[in-house]
mmCIF file of N, CA and C in Angstrom:
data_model
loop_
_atom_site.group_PDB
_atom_site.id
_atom_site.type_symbol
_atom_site.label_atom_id
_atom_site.label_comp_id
_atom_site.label_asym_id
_atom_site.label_seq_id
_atom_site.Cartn_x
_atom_site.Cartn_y
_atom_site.Cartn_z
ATOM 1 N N UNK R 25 5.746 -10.457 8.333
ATOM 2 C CA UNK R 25 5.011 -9.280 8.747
ATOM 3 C C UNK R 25 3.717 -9.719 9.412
ATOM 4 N N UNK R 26 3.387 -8.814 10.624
ATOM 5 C CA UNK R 26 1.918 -9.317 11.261
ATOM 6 C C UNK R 26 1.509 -7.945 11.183
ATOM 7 N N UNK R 27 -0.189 -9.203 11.166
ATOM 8 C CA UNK R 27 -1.367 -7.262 10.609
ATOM 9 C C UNK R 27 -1.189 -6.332 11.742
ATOM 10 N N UNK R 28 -0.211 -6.584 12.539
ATOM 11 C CA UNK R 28 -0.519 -5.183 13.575
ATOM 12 C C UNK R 28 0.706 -4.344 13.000
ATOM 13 N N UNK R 29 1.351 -4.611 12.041
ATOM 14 C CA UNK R 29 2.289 -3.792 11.578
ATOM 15 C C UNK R 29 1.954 -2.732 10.576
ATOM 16 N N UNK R 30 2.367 -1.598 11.009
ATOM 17 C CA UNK R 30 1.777 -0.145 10.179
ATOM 18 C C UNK R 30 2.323 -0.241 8.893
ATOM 19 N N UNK R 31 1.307 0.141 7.264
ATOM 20 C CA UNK R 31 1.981 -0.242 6.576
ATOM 21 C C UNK R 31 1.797 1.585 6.039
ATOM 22 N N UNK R 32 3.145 2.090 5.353
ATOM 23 C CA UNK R 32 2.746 3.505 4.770
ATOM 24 C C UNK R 32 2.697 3.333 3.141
ATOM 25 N N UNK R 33 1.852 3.945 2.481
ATOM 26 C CA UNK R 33 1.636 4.092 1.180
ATOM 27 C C UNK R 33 1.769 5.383 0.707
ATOM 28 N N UNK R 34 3.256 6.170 0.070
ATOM 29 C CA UNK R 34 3.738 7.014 0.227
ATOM 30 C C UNK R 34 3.107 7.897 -1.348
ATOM 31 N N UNK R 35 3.206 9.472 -1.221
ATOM 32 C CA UNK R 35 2.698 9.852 -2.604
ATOM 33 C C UNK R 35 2.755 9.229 -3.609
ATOM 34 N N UNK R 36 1.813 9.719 -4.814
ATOM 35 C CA UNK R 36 2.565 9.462 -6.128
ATOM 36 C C UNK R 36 3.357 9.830 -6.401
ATOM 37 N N UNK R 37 4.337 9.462 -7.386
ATOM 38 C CA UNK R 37 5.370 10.476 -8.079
ATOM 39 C C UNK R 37 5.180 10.719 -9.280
ATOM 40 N N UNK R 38 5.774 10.830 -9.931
ATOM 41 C CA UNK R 38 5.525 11.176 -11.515
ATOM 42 C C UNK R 38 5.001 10.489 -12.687
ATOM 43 N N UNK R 39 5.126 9.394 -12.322
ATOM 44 C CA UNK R 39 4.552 8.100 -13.400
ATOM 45 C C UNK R 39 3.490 7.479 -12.505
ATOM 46 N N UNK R 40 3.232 7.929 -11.276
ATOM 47 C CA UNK R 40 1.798 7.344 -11.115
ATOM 48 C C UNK R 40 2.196 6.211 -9.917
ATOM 49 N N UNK R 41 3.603 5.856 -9.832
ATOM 50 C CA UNK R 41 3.644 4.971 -8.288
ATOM 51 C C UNK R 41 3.810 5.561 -7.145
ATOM 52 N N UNK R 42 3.849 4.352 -6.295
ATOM 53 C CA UNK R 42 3.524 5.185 -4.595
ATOM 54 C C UNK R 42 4.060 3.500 -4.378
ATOM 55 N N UNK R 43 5.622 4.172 -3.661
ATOM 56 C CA UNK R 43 6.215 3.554 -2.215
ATOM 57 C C UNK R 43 5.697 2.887 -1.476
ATOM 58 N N UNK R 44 5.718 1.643 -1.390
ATOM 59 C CA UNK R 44 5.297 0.816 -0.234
ATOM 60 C C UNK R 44 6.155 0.342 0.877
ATOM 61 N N UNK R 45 5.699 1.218 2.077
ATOM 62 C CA UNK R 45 6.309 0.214 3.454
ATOM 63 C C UNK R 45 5.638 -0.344 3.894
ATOM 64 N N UNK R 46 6.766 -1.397 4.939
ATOM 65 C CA UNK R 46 6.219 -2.062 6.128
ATOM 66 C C UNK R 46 6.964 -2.562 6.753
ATOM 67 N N UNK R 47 7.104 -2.173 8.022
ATOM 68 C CA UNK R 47 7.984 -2.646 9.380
ATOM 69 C C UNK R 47 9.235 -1.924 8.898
ATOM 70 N N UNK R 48 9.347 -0.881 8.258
ATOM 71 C CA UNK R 48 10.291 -0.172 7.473
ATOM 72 C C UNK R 48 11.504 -0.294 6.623
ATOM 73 N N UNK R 49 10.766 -1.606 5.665
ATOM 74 C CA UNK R 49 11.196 -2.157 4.601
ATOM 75 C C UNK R 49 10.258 -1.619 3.545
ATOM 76 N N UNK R 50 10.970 -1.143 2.412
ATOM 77 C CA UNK R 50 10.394 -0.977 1.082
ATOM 78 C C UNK R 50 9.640 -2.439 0.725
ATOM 79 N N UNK R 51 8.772 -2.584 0.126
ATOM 80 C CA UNK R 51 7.830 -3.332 -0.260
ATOM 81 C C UNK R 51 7.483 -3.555 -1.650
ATOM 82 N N UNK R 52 7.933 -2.226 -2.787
ATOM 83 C CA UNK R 52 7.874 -2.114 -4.132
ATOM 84 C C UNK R 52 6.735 -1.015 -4.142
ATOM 85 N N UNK R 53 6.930 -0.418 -5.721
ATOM 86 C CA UNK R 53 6.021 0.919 -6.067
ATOM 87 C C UNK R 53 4.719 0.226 -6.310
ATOM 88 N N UNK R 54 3.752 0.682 -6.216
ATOM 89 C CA UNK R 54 2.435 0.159 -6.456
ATOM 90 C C UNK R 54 1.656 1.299 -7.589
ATOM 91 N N UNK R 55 0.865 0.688 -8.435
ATOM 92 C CA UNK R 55 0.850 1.093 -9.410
ATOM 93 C C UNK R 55 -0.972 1.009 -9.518
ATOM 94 N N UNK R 56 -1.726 0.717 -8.141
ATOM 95 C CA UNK R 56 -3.036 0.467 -7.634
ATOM 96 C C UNK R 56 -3.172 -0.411 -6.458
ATOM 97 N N UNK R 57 -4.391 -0.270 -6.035
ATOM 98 C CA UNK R 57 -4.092 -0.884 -4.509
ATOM 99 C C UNK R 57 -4.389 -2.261 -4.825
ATOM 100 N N UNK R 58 -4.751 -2.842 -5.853
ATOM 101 C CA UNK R 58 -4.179 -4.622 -6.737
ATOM 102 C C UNK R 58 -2.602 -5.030 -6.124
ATOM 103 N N UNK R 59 -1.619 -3.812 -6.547
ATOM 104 C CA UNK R 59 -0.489 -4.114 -6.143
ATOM 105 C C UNK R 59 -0.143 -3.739 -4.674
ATOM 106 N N UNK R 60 -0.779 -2.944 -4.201
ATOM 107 C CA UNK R 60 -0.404 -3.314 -2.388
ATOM 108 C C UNK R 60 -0.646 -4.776 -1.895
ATOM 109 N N UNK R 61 -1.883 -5.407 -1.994
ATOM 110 C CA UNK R 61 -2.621 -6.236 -1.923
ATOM 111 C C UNK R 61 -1.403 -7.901 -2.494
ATOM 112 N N UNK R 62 -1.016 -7.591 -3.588
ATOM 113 C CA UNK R 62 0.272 -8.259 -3.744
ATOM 114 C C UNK R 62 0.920 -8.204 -3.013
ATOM 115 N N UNK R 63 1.969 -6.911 -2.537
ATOM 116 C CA UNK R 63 3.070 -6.671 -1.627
ATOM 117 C C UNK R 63 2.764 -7.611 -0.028
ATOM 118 N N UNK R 64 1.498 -7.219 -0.080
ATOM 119 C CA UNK R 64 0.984 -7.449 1.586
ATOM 120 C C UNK R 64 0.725 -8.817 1.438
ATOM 121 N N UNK R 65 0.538 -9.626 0.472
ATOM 122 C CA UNK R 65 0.042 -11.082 0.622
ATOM 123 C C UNK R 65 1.378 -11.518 0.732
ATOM 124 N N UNK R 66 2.387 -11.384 0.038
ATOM 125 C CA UNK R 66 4.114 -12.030 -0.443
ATOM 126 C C UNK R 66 4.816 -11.230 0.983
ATOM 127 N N UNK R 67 3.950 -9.813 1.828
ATOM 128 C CA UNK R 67 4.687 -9.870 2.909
ATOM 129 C C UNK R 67 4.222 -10.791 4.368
ATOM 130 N N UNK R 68 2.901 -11.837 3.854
ATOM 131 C CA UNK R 68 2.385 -12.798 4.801
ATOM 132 C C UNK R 68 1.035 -12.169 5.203
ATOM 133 N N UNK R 69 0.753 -11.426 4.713
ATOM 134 C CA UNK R 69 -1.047 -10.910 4.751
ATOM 135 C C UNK R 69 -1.645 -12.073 3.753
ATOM 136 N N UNK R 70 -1.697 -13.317 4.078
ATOM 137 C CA UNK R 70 -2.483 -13.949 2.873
ATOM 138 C C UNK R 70 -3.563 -14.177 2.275
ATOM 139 N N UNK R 71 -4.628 -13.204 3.490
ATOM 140 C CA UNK R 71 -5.947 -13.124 2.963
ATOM 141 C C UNK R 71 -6.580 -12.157 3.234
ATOM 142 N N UNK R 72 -5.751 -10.908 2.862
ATOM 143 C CA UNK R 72 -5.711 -9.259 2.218
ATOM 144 C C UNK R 72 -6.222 -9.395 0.668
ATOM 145 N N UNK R 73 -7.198 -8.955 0.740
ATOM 146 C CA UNK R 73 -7.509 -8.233 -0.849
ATOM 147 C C UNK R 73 -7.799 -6.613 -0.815
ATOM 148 N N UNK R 74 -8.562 -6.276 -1.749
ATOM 149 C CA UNK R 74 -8.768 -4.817 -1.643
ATOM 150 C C UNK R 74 -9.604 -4.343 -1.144
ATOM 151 N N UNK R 75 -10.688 -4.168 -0.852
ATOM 152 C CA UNK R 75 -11.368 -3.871 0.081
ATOM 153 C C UNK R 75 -10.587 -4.013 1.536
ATOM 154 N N UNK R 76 -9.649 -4.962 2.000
ATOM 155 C CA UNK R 76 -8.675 -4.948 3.417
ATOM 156 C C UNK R 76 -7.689 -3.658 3.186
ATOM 157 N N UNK R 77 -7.476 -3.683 2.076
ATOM 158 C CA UNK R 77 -6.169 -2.680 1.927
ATOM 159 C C UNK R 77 -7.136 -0.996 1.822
ATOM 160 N N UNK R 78 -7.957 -0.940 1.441
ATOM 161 C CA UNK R 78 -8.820 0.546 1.235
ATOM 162 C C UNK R 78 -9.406 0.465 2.969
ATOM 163 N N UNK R 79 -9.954 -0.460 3.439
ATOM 164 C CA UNK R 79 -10.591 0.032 4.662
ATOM 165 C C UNK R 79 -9.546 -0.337 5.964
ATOM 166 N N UNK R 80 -8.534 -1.002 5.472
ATOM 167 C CA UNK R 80 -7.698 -1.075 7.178
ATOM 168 C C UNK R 80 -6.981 0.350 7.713
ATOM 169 N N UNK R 81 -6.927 0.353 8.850
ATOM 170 C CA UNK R 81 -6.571 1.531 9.810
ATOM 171 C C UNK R 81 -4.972 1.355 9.769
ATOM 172 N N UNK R 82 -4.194 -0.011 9.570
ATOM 173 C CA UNK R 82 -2.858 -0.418 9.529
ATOM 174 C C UNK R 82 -2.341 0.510 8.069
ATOM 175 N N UNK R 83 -2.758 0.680 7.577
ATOM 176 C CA UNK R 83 -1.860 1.357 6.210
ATOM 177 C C UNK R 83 -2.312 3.048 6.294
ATOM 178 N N UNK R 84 -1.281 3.956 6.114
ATOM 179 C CA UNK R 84 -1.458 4.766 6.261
ATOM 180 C C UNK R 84 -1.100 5.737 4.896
ATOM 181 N N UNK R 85 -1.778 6.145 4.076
ATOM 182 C CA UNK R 85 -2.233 6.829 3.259
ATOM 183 C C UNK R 85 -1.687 8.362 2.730
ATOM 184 N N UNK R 86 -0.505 8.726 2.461
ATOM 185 C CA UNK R 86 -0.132 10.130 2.617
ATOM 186 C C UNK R 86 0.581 10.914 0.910
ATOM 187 N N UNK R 87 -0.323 11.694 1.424
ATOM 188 C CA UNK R 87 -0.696 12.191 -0.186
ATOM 189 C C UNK R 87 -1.789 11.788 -0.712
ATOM 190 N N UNK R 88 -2.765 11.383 -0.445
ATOM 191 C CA UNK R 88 -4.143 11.129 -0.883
ATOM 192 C C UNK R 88 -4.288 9.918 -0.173
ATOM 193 N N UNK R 89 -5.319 9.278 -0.945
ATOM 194 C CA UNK R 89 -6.030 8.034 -0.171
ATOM 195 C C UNK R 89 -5.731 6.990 -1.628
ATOM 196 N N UNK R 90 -6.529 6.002 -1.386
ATOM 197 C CA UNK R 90 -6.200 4.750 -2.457
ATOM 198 C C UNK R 90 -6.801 4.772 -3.649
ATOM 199 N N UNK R 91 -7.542 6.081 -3.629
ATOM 200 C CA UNK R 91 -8.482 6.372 -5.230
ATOM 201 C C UNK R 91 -7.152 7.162 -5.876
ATOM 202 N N UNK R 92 -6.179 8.031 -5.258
ATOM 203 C CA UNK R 92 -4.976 8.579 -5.531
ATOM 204 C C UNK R 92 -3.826 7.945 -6.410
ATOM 205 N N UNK R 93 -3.739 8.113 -7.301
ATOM 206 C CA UNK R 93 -3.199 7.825 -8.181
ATOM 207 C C UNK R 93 -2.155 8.577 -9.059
ATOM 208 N N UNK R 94 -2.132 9.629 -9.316
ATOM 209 C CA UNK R 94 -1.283 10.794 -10.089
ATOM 210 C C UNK R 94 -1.402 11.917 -8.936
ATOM 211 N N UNK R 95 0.092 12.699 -9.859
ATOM 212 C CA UNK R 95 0.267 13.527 -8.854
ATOM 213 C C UNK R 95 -0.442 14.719 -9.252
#
């Protein structure tokens, strides 16, 4: 994966995860943006932390933003 690839971070659902894409591959549920930050390093973002994952324009946010957590 390269950072110009849109990543979506899809609602919560019921227990509190949110869908991770990219390049429109599932990525795994994320359970805080700790675990995007995982997804995105193991998808070759290797020096993504959180603050990259809360302020990049590449991930797109639907159903709330990254403070979003429950539904």
């Amino acid at each position: 994966m390269n950072a110009a690839t849109p990543v979506i971070v899809y609602p919560p659902d019921e227990d509190g995860g949110r869908r991770v894409r990219a390049d429109g591959v599932i990525l795994g549920r994320a359970f805080s943006v700790r675990d995007i930050v995982a997804f995105l390093q193991e998808a070759g973002l290797q020096g993504w932390d959180e603050m990259d994952v809360v302020r990049s324009e590449l991930i797109e946010w639907r159903g709330g933003g990254p403070e979003v957590w429950t539904t």
